[in-house]
mmCIF file of C-alpha atoms and ligand atoms in Angstrom:
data_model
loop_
_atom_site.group_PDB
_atom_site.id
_atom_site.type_symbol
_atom_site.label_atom_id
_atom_site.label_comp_id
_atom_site.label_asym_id
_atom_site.label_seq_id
_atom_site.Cartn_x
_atom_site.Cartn_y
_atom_site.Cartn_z
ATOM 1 C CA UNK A 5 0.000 0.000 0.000
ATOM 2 C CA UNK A 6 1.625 2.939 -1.091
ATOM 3 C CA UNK A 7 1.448 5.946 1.214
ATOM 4 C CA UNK A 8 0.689 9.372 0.397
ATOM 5 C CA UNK A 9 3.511 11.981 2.305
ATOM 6 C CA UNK A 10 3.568 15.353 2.267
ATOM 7 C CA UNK A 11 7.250 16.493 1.144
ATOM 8 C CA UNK A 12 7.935 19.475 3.130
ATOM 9 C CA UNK A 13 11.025 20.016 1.572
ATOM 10 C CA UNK A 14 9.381 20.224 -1.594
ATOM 11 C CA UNK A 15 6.860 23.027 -0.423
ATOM 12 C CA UNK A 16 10.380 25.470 1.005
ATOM 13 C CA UNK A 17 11.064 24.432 -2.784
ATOM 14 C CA UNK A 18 7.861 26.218 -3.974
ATOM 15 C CA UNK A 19 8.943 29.553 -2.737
ATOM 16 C CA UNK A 20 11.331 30.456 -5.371
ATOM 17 C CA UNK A 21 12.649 33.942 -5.529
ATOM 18 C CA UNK A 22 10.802 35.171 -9.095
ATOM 19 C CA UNK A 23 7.775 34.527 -5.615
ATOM 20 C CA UNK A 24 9.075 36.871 -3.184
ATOM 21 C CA UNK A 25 10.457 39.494 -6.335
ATOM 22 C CA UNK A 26 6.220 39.274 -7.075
ATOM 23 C CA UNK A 27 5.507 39.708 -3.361
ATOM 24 C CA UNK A 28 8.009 42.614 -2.981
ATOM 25 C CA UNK A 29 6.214 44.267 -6.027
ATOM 26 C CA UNK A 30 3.164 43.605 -4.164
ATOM 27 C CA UNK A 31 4.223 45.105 -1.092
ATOM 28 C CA UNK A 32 5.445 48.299 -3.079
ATOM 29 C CA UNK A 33 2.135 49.303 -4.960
ATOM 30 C CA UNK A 34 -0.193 48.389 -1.082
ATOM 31 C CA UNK A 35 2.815 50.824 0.661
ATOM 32 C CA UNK A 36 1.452 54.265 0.471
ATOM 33 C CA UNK A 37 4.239 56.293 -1.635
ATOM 34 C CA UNK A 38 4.671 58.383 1.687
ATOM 35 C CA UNK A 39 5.936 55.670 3.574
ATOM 36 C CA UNK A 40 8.275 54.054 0.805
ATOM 37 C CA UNK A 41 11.767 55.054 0.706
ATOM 38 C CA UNK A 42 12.515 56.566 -2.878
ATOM 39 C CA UNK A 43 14.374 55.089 -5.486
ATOM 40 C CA UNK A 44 17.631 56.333 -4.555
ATOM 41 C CA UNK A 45 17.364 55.435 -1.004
ATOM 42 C CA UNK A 46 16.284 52.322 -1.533
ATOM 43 C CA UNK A 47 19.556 51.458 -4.264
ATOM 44 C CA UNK A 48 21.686 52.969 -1.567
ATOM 45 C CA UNK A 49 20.367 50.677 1.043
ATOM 46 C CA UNK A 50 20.886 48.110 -1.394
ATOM 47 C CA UNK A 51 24.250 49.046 -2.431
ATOM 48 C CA UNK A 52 25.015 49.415 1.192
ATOM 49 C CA UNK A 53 23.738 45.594 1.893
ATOM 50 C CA UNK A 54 25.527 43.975 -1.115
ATOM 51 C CA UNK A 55 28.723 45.173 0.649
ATOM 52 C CA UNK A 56 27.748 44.193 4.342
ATOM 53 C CA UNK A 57 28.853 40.438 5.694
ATOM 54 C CA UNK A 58 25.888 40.223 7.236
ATOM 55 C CA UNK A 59 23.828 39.555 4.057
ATOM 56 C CA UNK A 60 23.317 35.970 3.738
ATOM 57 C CA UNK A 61 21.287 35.031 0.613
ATOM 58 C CA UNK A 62 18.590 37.626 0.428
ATOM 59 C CA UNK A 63 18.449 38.264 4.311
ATOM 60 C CA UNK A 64 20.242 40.316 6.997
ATOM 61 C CA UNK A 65 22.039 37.953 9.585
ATOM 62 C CA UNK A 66 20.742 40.691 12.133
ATOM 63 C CA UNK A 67 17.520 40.607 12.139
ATOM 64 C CA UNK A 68 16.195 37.517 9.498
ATOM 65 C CA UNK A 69 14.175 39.798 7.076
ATOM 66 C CA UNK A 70 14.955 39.720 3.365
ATOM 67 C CA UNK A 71 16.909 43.507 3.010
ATOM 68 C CA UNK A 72 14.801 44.551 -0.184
ATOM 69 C CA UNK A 73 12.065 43.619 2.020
ATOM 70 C CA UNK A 74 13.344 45.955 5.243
ATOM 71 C CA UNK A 75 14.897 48.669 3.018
ATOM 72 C CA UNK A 76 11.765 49.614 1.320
ATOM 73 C CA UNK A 77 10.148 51.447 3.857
ATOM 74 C CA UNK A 78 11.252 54.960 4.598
ATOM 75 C CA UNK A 79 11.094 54.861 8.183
ATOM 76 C CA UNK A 80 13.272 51.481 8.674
ATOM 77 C CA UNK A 81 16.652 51.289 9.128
ATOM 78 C CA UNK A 82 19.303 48.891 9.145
ATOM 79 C CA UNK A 83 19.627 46.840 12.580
ATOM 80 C CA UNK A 84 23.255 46.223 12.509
ATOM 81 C CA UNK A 85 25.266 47.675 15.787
ATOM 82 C CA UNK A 86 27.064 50.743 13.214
ATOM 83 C CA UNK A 87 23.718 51.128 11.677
ATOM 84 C CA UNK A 88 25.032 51.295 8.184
ATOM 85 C CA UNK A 89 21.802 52.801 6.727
HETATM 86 S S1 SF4 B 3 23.268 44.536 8.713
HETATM 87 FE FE1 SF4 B 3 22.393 46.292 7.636
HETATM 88 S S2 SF4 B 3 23.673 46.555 5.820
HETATM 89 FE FE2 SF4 B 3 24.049 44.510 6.633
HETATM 90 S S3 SF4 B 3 22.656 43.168 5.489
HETATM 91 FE FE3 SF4 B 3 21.637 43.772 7.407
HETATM 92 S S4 SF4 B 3 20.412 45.579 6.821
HETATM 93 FE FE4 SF4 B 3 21.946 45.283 5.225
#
C-alpha cells in the first residue's frame, strides 16, 4: 500500500525567488508612496547591503528579514550595531 507523504522540503522548494520578487512588487504598490523610501534610497540601502557580511542570501544575519524587504520602507533602518543605513 503505497502511502501518500507530504514532502515538506518540496513546499520550502515552492517559494522560489521570481515569488518573493512578485511579493516585494506587491508590497510596493499596497505601501502608500509616503511611507516608501525613494528610489535612490532604496539602491543605496541596497548598495550598502551587497557590501555588508551580514547579508546571507537575500536576508540580513541581524535581524532575518529579506533587506529589499526591510529597506523599502522609509522609516526602517538597518539593525546592525554601526547602523550602516
Ligand atoms: S546589517 Fe544592515 S547593511 Fe548589513 S545586510 Fe543587514 S540591513 Fe543590510
Amino acid at each position: 500500500m503505497q502511502e501518500n507523504r507530504i514532502c515538506r522540503r518540496c513546499l520550502l522548494e515552492e517559494l522560489g525567488a521570481s515569488d518573493l520578487i512578485q511579493t516585494l512588487e506587491e508590497l510596493k504598490e499596497a505601501m502608500p508612496e509616503e511611507d516608501r523610501a525613494d528610489s535612490a534610497e532604496y539602491g543605496r540601502r541596497l548598495a550598502i547591503c551587497r557590501e555588508c557580511d551580514s547579508l546571507n542570501d537575500g536576508t540580513c544575519a541581524k535581524c532575518g528579514c529579506y533587506v529589499e524587504f526591510r529597506a523599502l520602507k522609509k522609516r526602517m533602518y538597518c539593525p546592525h550595531e554601526e547602523r550602516k543605513w
